[in-house]
Structure formats: structure tokens, C-alpha cells
PDB file of C-alpha atoms in Angstrom:
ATOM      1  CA  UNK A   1     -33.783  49.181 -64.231  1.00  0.00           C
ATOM      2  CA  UNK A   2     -37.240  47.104 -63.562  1.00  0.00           C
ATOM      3  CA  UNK A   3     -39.962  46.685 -66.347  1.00  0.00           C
ATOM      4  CA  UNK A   4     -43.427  46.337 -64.697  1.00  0.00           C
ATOM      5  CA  UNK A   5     -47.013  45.675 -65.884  1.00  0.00           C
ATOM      6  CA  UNK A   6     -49.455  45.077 -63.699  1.00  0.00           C
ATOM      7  CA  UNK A   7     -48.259  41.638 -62.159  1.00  0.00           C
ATOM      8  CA  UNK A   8     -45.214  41.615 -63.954  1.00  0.00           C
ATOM      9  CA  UNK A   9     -42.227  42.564 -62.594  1.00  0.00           C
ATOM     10  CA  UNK A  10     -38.486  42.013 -64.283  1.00  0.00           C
ATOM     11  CA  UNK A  11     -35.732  43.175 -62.756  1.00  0.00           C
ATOM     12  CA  UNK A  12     -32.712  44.084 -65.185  1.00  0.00           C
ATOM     13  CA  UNK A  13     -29.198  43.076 -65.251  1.00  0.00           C
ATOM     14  CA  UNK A  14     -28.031  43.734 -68.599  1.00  0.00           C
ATOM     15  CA  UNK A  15     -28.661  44.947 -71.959  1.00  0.00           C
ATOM     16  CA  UNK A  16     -27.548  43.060 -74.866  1.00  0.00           C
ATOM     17  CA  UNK A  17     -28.126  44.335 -77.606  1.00  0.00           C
ATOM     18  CA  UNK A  18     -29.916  47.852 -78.776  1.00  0.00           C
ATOM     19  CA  UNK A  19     -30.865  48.665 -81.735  1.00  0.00           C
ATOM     20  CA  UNK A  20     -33.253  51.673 -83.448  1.00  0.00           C
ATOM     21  CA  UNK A  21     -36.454  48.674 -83.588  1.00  0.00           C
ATOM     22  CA  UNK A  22     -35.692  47.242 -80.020  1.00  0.00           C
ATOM     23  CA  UNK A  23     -33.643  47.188 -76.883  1.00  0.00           C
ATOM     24  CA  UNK A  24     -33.141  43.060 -75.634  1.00  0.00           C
ATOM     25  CA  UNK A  25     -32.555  42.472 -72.105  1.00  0.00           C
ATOM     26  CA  UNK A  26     -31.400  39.900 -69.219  1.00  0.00           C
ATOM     27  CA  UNK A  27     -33.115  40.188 -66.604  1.00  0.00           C
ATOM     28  CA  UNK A  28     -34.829  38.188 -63.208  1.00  0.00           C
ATOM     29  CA  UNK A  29     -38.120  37.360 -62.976  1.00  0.00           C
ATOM     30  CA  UNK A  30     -38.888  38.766 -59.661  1.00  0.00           C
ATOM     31  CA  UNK A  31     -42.296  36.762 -59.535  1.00  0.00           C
ATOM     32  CA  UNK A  32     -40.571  33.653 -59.381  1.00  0.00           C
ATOM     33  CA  UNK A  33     -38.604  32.768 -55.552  1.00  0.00           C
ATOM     34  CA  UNK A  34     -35.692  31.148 -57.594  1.00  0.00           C
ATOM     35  CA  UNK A  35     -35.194  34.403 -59.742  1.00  0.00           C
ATOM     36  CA  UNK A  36     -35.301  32.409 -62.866  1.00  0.00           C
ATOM     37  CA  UNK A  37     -32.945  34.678 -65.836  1.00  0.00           C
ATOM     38  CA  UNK A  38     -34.841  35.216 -68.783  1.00  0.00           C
ATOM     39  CA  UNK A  39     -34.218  37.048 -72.384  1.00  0.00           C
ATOM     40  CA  UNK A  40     -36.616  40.377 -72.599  1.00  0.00           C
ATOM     41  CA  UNK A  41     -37.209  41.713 -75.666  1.00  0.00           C
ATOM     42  CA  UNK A  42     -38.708  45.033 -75.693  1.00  0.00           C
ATOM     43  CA  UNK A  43     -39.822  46.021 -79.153  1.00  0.00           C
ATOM     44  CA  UNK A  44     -40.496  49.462 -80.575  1.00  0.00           C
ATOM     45  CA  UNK A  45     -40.915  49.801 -84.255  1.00  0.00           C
ATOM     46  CA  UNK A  46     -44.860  49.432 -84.619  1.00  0.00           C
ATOM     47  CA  UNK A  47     -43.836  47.181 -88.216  1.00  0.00           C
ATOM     48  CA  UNK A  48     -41.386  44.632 -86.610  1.00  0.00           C
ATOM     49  CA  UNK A  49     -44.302  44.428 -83.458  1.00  0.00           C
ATOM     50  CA  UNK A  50     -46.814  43.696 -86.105  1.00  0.00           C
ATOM     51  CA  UNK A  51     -44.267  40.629 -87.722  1.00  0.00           C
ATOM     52  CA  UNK A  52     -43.503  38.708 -84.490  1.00  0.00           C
ATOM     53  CA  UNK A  53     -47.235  38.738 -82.664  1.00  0.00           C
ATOM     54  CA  UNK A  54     -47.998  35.791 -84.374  1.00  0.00           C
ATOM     55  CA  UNK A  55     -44.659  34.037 -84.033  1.00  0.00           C
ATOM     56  CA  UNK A  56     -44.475  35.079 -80.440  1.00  0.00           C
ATOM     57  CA  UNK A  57     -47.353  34.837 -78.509  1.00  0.00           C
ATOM     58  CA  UNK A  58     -48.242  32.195 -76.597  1.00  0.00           C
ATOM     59  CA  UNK A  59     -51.748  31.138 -78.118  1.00  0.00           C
ATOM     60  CA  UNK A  60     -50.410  30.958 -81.040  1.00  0.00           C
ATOM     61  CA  UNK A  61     -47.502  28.964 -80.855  1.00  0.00           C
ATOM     62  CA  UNK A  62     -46.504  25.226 -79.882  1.00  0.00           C
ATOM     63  CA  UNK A  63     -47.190  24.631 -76.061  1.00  0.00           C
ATOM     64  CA  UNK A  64     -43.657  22.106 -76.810  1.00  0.00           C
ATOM     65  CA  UNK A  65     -41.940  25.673 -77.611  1.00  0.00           C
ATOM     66  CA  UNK A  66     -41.587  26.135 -73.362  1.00  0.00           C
ATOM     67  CA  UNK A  67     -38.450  28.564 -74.176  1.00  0.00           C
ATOM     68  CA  UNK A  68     -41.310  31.099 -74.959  1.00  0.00           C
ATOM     69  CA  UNK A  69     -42.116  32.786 -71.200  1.00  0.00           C
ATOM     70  CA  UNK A  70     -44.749  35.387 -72.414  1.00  0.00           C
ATOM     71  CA  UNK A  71     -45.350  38.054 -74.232  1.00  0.00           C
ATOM     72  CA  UNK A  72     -47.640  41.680 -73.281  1.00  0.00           C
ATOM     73  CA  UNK A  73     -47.734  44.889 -74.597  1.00  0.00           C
ATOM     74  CA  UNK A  74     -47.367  47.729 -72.430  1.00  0.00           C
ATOM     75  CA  UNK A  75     -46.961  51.449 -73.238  1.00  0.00           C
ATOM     76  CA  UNK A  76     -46.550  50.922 -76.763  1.00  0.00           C
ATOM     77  CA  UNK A  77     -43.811  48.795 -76.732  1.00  0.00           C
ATOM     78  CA  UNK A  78     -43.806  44.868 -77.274  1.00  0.00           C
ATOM     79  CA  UNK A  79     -42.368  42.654 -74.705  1.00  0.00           C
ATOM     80  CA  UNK A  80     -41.355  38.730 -74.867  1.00  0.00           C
ATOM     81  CA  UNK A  81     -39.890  36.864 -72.370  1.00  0.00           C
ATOM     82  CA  UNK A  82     -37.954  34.031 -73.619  1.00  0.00           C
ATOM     83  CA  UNK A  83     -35.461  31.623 -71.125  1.00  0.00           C
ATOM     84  CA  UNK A  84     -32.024  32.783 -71.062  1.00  0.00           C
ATOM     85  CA  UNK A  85     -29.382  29.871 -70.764  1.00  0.00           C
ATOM     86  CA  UNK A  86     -25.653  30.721 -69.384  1.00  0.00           C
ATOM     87  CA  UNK A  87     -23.027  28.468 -70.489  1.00  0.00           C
ATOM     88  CA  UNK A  88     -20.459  28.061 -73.333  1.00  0.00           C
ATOM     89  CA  UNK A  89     -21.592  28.947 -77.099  1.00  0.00           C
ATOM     90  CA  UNK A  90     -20.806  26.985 -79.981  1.00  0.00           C
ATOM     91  CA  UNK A  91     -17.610  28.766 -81.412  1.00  0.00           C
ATOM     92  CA  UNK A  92     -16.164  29.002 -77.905  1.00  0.00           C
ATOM     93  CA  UNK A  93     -16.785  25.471 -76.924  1.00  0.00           C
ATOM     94  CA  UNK A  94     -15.553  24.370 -80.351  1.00  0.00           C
ATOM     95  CA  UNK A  95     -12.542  25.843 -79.770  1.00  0.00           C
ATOM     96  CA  UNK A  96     -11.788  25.010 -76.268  1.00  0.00           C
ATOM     97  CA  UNK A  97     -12.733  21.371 -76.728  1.00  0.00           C
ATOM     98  CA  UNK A  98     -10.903  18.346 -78.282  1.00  0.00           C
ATOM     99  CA  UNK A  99     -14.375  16.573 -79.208  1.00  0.00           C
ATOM    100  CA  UNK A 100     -14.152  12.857 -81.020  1.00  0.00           C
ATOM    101  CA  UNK A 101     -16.123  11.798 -83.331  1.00  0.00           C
ATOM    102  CA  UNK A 102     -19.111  10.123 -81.553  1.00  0.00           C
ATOM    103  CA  UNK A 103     -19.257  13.571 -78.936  1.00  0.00           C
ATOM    104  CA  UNK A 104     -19.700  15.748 -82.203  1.00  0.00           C
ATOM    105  CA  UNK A 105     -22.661  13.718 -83.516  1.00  0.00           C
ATOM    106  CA  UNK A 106     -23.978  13.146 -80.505  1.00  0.00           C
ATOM    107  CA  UNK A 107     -24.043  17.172 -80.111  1.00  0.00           C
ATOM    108  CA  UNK A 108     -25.905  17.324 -83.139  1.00  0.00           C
ATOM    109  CA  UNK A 109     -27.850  14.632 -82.884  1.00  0.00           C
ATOM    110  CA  UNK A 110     -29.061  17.273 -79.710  1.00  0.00           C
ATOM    111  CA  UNK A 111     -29.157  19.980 -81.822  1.00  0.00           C
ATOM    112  CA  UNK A 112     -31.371  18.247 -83.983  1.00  0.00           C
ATOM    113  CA  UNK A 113     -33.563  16.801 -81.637  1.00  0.00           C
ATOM    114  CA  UNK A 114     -33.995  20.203 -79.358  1.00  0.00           C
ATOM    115  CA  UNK A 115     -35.200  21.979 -81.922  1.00  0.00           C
ATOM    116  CA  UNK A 116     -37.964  19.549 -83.668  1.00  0.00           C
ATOM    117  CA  UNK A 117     -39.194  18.807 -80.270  1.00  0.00           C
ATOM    118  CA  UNK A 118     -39.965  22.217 -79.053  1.00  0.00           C
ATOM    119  CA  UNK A 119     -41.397  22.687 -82.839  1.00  0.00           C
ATOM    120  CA  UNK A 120     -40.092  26.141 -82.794  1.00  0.00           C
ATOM    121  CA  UNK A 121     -40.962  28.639 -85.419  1.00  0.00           C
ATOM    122  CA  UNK A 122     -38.957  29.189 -88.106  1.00  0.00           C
ATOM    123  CA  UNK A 123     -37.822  32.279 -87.427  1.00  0.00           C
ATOM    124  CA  UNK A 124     -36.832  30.944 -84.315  1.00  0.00           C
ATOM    125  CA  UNK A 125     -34.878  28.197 -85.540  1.00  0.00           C
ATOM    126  CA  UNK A 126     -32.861  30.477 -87.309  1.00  0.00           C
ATOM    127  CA  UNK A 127     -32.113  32.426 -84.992  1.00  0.00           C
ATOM    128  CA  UNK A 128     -31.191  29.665 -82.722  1.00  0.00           C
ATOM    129  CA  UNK A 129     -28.642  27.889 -85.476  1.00  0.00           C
ATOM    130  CA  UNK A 130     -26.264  31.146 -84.874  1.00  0.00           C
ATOM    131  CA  UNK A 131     -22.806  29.637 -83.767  1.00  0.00           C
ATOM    132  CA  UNK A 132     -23.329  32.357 -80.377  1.00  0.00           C
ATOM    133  CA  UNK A 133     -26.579  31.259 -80.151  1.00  0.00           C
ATOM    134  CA  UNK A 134     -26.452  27.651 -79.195  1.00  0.00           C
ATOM    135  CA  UNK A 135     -25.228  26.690 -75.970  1.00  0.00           C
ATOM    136  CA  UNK A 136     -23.462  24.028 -75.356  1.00  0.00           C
ATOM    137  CA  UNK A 137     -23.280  21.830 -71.369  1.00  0.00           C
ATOM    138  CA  UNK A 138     -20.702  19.294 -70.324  1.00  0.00           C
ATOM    139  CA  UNK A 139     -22.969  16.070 -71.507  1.00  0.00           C
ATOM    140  CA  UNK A 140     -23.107  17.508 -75.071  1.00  0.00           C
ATOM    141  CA  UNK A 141     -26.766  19.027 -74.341  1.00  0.00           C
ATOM    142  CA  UNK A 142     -28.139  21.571 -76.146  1.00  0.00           C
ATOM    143  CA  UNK A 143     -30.016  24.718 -75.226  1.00  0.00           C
ATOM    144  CA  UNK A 144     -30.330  28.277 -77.135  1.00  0.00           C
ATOM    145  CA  UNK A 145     -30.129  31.539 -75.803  1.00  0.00           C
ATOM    146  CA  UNK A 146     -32.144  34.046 -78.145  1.00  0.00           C
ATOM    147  CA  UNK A 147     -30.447  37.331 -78.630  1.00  0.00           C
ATOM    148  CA  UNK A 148     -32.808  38.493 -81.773  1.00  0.00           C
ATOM    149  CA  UNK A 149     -30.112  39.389 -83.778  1.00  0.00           C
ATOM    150  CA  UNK A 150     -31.978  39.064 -86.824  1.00  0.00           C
ATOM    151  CA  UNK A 151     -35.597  40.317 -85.748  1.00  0.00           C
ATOM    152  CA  UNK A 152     -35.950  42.360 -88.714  1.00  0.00           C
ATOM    153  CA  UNK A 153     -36.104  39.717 -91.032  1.00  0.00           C
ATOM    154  CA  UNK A 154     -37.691  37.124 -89.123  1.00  0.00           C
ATOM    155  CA  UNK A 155     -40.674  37.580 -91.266  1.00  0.00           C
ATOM    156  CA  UNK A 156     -39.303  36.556 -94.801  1.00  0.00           C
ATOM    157  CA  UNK A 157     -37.035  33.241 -93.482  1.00  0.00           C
ATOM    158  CA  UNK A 158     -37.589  30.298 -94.465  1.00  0.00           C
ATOM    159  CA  UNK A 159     -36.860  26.072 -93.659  1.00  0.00           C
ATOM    160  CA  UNK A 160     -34.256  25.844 -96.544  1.00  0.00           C
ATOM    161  CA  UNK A 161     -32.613  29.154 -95.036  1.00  0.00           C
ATOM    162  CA  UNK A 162     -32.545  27.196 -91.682  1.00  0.00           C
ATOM    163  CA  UNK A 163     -30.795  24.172 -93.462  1.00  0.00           C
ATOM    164  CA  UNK A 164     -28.267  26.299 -94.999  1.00  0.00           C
ATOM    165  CA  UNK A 165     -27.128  27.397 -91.684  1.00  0.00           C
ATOM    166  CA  UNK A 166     -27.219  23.886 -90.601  1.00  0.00           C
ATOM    167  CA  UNK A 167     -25.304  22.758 -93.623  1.00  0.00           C
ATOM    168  CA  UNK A 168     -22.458  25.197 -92.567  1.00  0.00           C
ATOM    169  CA  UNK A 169     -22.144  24.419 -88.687  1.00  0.00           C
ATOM    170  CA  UNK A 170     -22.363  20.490 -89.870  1.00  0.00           C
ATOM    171  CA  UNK A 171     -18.755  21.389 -92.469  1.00  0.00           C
ATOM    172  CA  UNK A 172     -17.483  23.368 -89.736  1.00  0.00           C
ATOM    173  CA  UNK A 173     -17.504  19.775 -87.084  1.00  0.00           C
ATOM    174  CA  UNK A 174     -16.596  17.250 -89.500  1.00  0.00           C
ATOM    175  CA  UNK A 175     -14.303  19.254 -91.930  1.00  0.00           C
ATOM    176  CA  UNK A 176     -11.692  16.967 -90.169  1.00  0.00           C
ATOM    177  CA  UNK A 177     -13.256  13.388 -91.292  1.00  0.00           C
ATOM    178  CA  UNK A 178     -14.953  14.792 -94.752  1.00  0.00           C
ATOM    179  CA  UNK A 179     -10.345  16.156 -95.413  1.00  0.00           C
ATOM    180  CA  UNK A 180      -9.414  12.459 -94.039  1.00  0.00           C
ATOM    181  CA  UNK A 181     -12.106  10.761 -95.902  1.00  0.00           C
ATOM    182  CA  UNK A 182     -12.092   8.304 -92.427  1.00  0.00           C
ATOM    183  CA  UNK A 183     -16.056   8.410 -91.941  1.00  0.00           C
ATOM    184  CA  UNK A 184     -17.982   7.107 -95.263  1.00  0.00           C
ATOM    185  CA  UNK A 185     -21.181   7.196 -93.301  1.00  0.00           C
ATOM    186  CA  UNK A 186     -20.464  11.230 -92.967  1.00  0.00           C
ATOM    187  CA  UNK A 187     -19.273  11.548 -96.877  1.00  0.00           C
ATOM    188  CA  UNK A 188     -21.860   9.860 -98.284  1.00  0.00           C
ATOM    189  CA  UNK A 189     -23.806  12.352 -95.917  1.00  0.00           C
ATOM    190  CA  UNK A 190     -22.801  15.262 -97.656  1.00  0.00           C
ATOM    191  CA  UNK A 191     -22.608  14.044-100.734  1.00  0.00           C
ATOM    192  CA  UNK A 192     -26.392  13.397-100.496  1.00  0.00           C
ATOM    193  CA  UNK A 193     -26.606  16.939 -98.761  1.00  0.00           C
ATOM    194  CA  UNK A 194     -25.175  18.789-102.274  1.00  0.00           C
ATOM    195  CA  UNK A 195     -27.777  16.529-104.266  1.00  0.00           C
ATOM    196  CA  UNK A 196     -30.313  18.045-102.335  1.00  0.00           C
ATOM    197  CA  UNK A 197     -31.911  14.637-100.754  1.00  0.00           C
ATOM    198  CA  UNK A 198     -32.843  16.425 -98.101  1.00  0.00           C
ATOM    199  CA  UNK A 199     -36.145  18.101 -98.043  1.00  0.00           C
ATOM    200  CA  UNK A 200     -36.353  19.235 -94.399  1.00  0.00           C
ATOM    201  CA  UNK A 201     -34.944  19.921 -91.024  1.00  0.00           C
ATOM    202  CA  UNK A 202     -36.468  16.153 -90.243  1.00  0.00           C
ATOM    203  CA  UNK A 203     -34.849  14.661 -92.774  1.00  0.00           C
ATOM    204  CA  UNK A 204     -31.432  16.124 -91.063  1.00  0.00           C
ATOM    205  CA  UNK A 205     -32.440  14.487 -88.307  1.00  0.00           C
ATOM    206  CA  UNK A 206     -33.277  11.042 -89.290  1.00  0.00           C
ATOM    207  CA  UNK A 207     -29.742  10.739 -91.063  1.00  0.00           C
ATOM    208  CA  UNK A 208     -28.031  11.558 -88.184  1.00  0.00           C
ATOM    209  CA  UNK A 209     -29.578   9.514 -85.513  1.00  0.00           C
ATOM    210  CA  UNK A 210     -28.621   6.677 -87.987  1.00  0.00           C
ATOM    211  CA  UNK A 211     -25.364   7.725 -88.640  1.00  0.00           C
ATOM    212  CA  UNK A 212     -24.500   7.883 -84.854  1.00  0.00           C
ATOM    213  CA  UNK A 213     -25.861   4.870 -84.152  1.00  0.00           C
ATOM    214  CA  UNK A 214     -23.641   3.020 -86.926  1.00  0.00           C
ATOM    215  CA  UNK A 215     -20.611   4.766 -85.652  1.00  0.00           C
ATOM    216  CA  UNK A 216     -21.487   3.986 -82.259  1.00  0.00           C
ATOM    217  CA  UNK A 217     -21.424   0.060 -83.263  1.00  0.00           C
ATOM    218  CA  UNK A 218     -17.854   0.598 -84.996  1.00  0.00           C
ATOM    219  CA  UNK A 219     -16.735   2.084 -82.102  1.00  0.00           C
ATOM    220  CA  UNK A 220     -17.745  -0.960 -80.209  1.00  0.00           C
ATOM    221  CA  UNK A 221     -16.151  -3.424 -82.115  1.00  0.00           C
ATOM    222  CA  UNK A 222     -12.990  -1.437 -82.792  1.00  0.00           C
ATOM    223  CA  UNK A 223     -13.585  -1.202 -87.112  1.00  0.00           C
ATOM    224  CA  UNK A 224     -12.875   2.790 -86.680  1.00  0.00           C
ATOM    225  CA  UNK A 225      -9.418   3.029 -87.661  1.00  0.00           C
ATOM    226  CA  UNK A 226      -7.316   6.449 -88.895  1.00  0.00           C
ATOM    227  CA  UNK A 227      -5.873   6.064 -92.336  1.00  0.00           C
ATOM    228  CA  UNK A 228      -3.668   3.984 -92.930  1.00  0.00           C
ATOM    229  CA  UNK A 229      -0.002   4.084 -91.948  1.00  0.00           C
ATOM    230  CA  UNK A 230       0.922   3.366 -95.681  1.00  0.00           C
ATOM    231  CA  UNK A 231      -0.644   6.551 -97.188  1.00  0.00           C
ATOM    232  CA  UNK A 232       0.203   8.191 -94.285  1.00  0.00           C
ATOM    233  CA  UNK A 233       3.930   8.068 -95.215  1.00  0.00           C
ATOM    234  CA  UNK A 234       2.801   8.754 -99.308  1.00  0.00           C
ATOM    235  CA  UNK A 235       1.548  12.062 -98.205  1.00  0.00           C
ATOM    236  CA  UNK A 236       4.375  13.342 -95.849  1.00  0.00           C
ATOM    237  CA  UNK A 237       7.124  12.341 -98.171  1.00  0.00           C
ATOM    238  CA  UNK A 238       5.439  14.076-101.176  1.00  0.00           C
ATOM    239  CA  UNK A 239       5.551  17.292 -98.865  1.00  0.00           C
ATOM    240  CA  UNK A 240       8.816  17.226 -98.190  1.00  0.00           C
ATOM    241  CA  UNK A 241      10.035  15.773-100.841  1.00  0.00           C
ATOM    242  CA  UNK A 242      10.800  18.828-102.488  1.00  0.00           C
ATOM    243  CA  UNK A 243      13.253  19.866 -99.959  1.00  0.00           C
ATOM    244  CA  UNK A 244      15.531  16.611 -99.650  1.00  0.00           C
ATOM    245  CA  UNK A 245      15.365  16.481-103.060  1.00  0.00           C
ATOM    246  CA  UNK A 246      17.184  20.101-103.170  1.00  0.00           C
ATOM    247  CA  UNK A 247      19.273  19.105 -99.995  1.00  0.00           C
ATOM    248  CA  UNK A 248      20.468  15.910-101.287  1.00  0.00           C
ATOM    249  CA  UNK A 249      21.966  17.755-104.897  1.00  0.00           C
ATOM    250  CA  UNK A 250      23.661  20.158-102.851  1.00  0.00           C
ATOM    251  CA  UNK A 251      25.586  17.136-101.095  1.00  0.00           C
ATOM    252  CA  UNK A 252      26.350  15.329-104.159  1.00  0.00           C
ATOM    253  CA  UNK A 253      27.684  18.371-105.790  1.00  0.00           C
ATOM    254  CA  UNK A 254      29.742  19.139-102.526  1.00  0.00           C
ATOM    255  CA  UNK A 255      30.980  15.740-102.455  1.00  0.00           C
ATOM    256  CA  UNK A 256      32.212  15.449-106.001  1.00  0.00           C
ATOM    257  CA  UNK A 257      34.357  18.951-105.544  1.00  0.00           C
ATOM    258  CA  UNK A 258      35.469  17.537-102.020  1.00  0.00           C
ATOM    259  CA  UNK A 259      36.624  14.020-103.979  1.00  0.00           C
ATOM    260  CA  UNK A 260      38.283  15.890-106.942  1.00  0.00           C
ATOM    261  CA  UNK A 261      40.240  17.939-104.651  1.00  0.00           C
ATOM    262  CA  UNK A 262      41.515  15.101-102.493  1.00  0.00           C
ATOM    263  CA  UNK A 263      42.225  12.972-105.165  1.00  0.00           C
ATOM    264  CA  UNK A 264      43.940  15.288-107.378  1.00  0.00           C
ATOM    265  CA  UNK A 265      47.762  14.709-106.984  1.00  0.00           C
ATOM    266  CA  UNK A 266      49.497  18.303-105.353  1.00  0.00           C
ATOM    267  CA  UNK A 267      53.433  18.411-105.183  1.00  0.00           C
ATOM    268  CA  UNK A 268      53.422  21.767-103.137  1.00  0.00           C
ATOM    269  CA  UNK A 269      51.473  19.374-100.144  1.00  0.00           C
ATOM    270  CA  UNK A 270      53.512  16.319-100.394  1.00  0.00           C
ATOM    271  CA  UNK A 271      56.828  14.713-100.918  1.00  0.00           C
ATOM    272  CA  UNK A 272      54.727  11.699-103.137  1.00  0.00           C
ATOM    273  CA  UNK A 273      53.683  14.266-105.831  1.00  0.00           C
ATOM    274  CA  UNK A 274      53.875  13.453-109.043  1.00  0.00           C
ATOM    275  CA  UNK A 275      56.840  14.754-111.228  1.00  0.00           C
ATOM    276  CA  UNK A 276      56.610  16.623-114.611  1.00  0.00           C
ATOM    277  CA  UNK A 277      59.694  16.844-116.941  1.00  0.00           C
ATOM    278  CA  UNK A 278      57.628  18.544-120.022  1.00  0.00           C
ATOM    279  CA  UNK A 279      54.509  20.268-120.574  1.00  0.00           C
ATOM    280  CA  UNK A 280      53.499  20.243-124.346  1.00  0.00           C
ATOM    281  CA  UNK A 281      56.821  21.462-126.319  1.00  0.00           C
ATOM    282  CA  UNK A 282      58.126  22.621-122.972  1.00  0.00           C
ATOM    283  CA  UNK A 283      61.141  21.055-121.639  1.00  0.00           C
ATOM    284  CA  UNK A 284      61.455  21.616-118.099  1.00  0.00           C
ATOM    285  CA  UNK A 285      65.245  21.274-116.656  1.00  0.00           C
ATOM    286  CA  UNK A 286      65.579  20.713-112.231  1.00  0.00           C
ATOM    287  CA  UNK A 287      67.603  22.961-111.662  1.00  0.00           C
ATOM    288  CA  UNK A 288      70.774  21.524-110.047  1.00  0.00           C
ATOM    289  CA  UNK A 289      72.459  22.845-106.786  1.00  0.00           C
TER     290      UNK A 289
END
């Protein structure tokens, strides 16, 4: 499949996603000798077209926002052309990779940066804060690959809807030092995050960069330690406590019957048993052969 218009000419190499308001595409921009890949949108539903002209065209966006190609209307459909990135998304690199500390604020210290310095629309942020949105390369850069999953409401989000999403990717990558308590530059973080300190994406952003610097210092001069070895041991022995606890009484008990048994005198078992010659009012008379 090939969309053309006039001197346009993409050649398609899969659809991506189809819905009854638009079709979105990859495809190769045949114009260009390196076949650049790029993310076609081809829009249908007159409504939608009239809610993303102004947040897609190229006039009236940032010229920072170079992920937008173009955008033309042809036929009565609405076309933009965004870059397409390959590479690993967020929840599979998360996954796959054993980041530390300093590699996951450095990745959003990225994530942060990429996005206020393209000055993307807000719908676009949005989009682009999707966990299979953002891609993720081997020196913790970021880049987004657009998928318009949410086109149809691209028209009522808003900046606090973009830091809600933000929020949640931020607990997903430090849920390990927020559990441990080890970072207080990230809890007091969060804790300012519930207050609601934060008024904007910016504000995100200028925490962070200071954050990772601090941690980058501690990291220099060794002061980032795990918890200590002391309430390390507190917390495994209260979880398994329980269980020696119940193993231990089921010794004792054993070992009391095993001690009563083998201290008990038993004349049927030995020659040194002891020797009764009355029970109560019983007499008891041996028998003579």
C-alpha cells in the first residue's frame, strides 16, 4: 500500500492500529534516499480532523516539536506524519533491565528533558507518557513513538492529566527505594508530590535534575549505603519467626516424651529394674520354683 499526494509519496509497511475515526500507519518516506520510517496517521471522522488541525499542523505548533513531519489533507481524510522510533518500550525495557539507581533518574531526567524541549502539545505529551509509548536506547535516551491511542480525547486533556501519568511511571521506578526508605532525596520527593508542590511538568523537572545530581555526589563519595545489616536481620527474623517458634515447641514436647520414656525404670527391658513387693493393699508373693 502507498499513500500519495502530489509530491508525497509513503510507502506502507504496517498498520498499527485501526479504528472507526482513523487507520495509523508505518511507513517509508520514499522522498527521502535514506527511507526515513515515520508514524502516518490517516484520519477520517470529520470531528476528530477538526480537534487535532490545530495541535498538528506545522504553523501552528513549536518549530522545537521536530517529531511532527507534516500534515495535508487529501481526499477527505487527514494525514500527519510524525517520526517513528524502533527500539525497546518502557515496560519491556523495565523488565529486561536490572537498572540502579542513578540509570533510573538519569532516564527520567531524559524523559523530562525530551519532552519540555520539543515543547510538545499537551495532547501530545500524553500520549507520549504511555509505558508503550516511550522508547527507551542503550545510554538511557529517550525518544517516543506516537501510536494515537487516545486521539479521541486529545481535545479535553490537560497538564495535571499529564502529571498524573508521570506520577505513576515515577512509583512504578522507585517503588524499590520509596519500600526501602534508602533514598530521602526521592521520599521527600513524593511526599512533596501528594502535597501537591508541584504545579507543572517544569517543576518535575527541576526536582529531578537536582535530585540526580545529589545522588550522583553520594555515589562519588561512597555515602549510598543499603539498610543496615542490623534491621536487616529485625525484619527476616520477624518473618520467620512464626515458624521456629512452632518448630521449636514441637521439639521440646518431643524431647520431654523421649526423656520420660528413657528415664522411666522398665523391668521387662532390663535385669536393673526396679522391684515391687506391694502395690497399695496388694501383697505381691515371687513365686518360688
Amino acid at each position: 500500500m502507498e499513500i500519495r499526494v502530489l509530491d508525497k509519496h509513503y510507502e506502507v509497511i504496517q498498520r498499527i492500529r485501526s479504528t472507526g475515526s482513523l487507520n495509523v500507519y508505518v511507513a517509508r518516506d520514499c522522498n527521502l534516499s535514506e527511507g526515513d520510517l515515520c508514524t502516518v496517521a490517516c484520519v477520517r471522522d470529520e470531528a476528530l480532523i477538526r480537534d487535532l488541525i490545530p495541535v498538528t499542523t506545522v504553523n501552528n505548533t513549536s518549530r522545537s516539536f521536530k517529531d511532527l513531519r507534516e500534515s495535508f489533507i487529501a481526499d477527505g481524510r487527514y494525514y500527519i506524519v510524525l517520526r517513528y522510533v524502533e527500539g525497546e518500550h518502557f515496560s519491556e525495557a523495565v523488565k529486561k533491565h536490572d537498572w540502579n539507581l542513578e540509570e533510573r533518574l538519569l532516564l527520567v531526567k531524559n524523559l523530562f528533558f525530551r519532552i519540555l524541549t520539543m515543547n510538545m502539545p499537551t495532547c501530545f505529551i500524553y500520549e507520549a507518557l504511555r509505558r508503550d509509548s516511550i522508547v527507551v536506547d542503550a545510554a538511557m535516551g529517550v525518544s517516543f513513538r506516537y501510536c494515537f491511542v487516545e486521539a479521541d480525547s486529545y481535545g479535553k486533556v490537560t497538564e495535571a492529566d499529564c502529571m498524573k501519568r508521570v506520577g505513576d511511571l515515577l512509583l512504578e521506578l522507585f517503588e524499590k527505594e520509596l519500600k526501602e526508605k534508602s533514598s530521602p532525596e526521592l521520599t521527600r520527593f513524593f511526599r512533596d508530590m501528594e502535597r501537591g508542590k508541584f504545579e507543572a511538568l517544569w517543576d518535575y523537572y527541576v526536582a529531578f535534575d537536582e535530585i540526580y545530581d545529589q545522588i550522583r555526589q553520594k555515589n562519588a563519595n561512597n555515602e549510598i549505603k543499603p539498610r543496615r545489616l542490623r534491621q536487616k536481620i529485625q525484619e527476616r527474623f520477624q518473618k520467620v519467626f512464626p515458624v521456629i517458634k512452632t518448630v521449636l515447641t514441637v521439639a521440646l514436647i518431643a524431647a520431654a516424651g523421649i526423656y520420660l520414656l528413657w528415664s522411666l525404670p522398665n523391668p521387662a527391658i532390663s535385669d536393673d529394674g526396679s522391684t515391687f513387693s506391694k502395690i497399695g493393699t496388694l501383697n505381691i508373693v515371687e513365686q518360688q520354683e
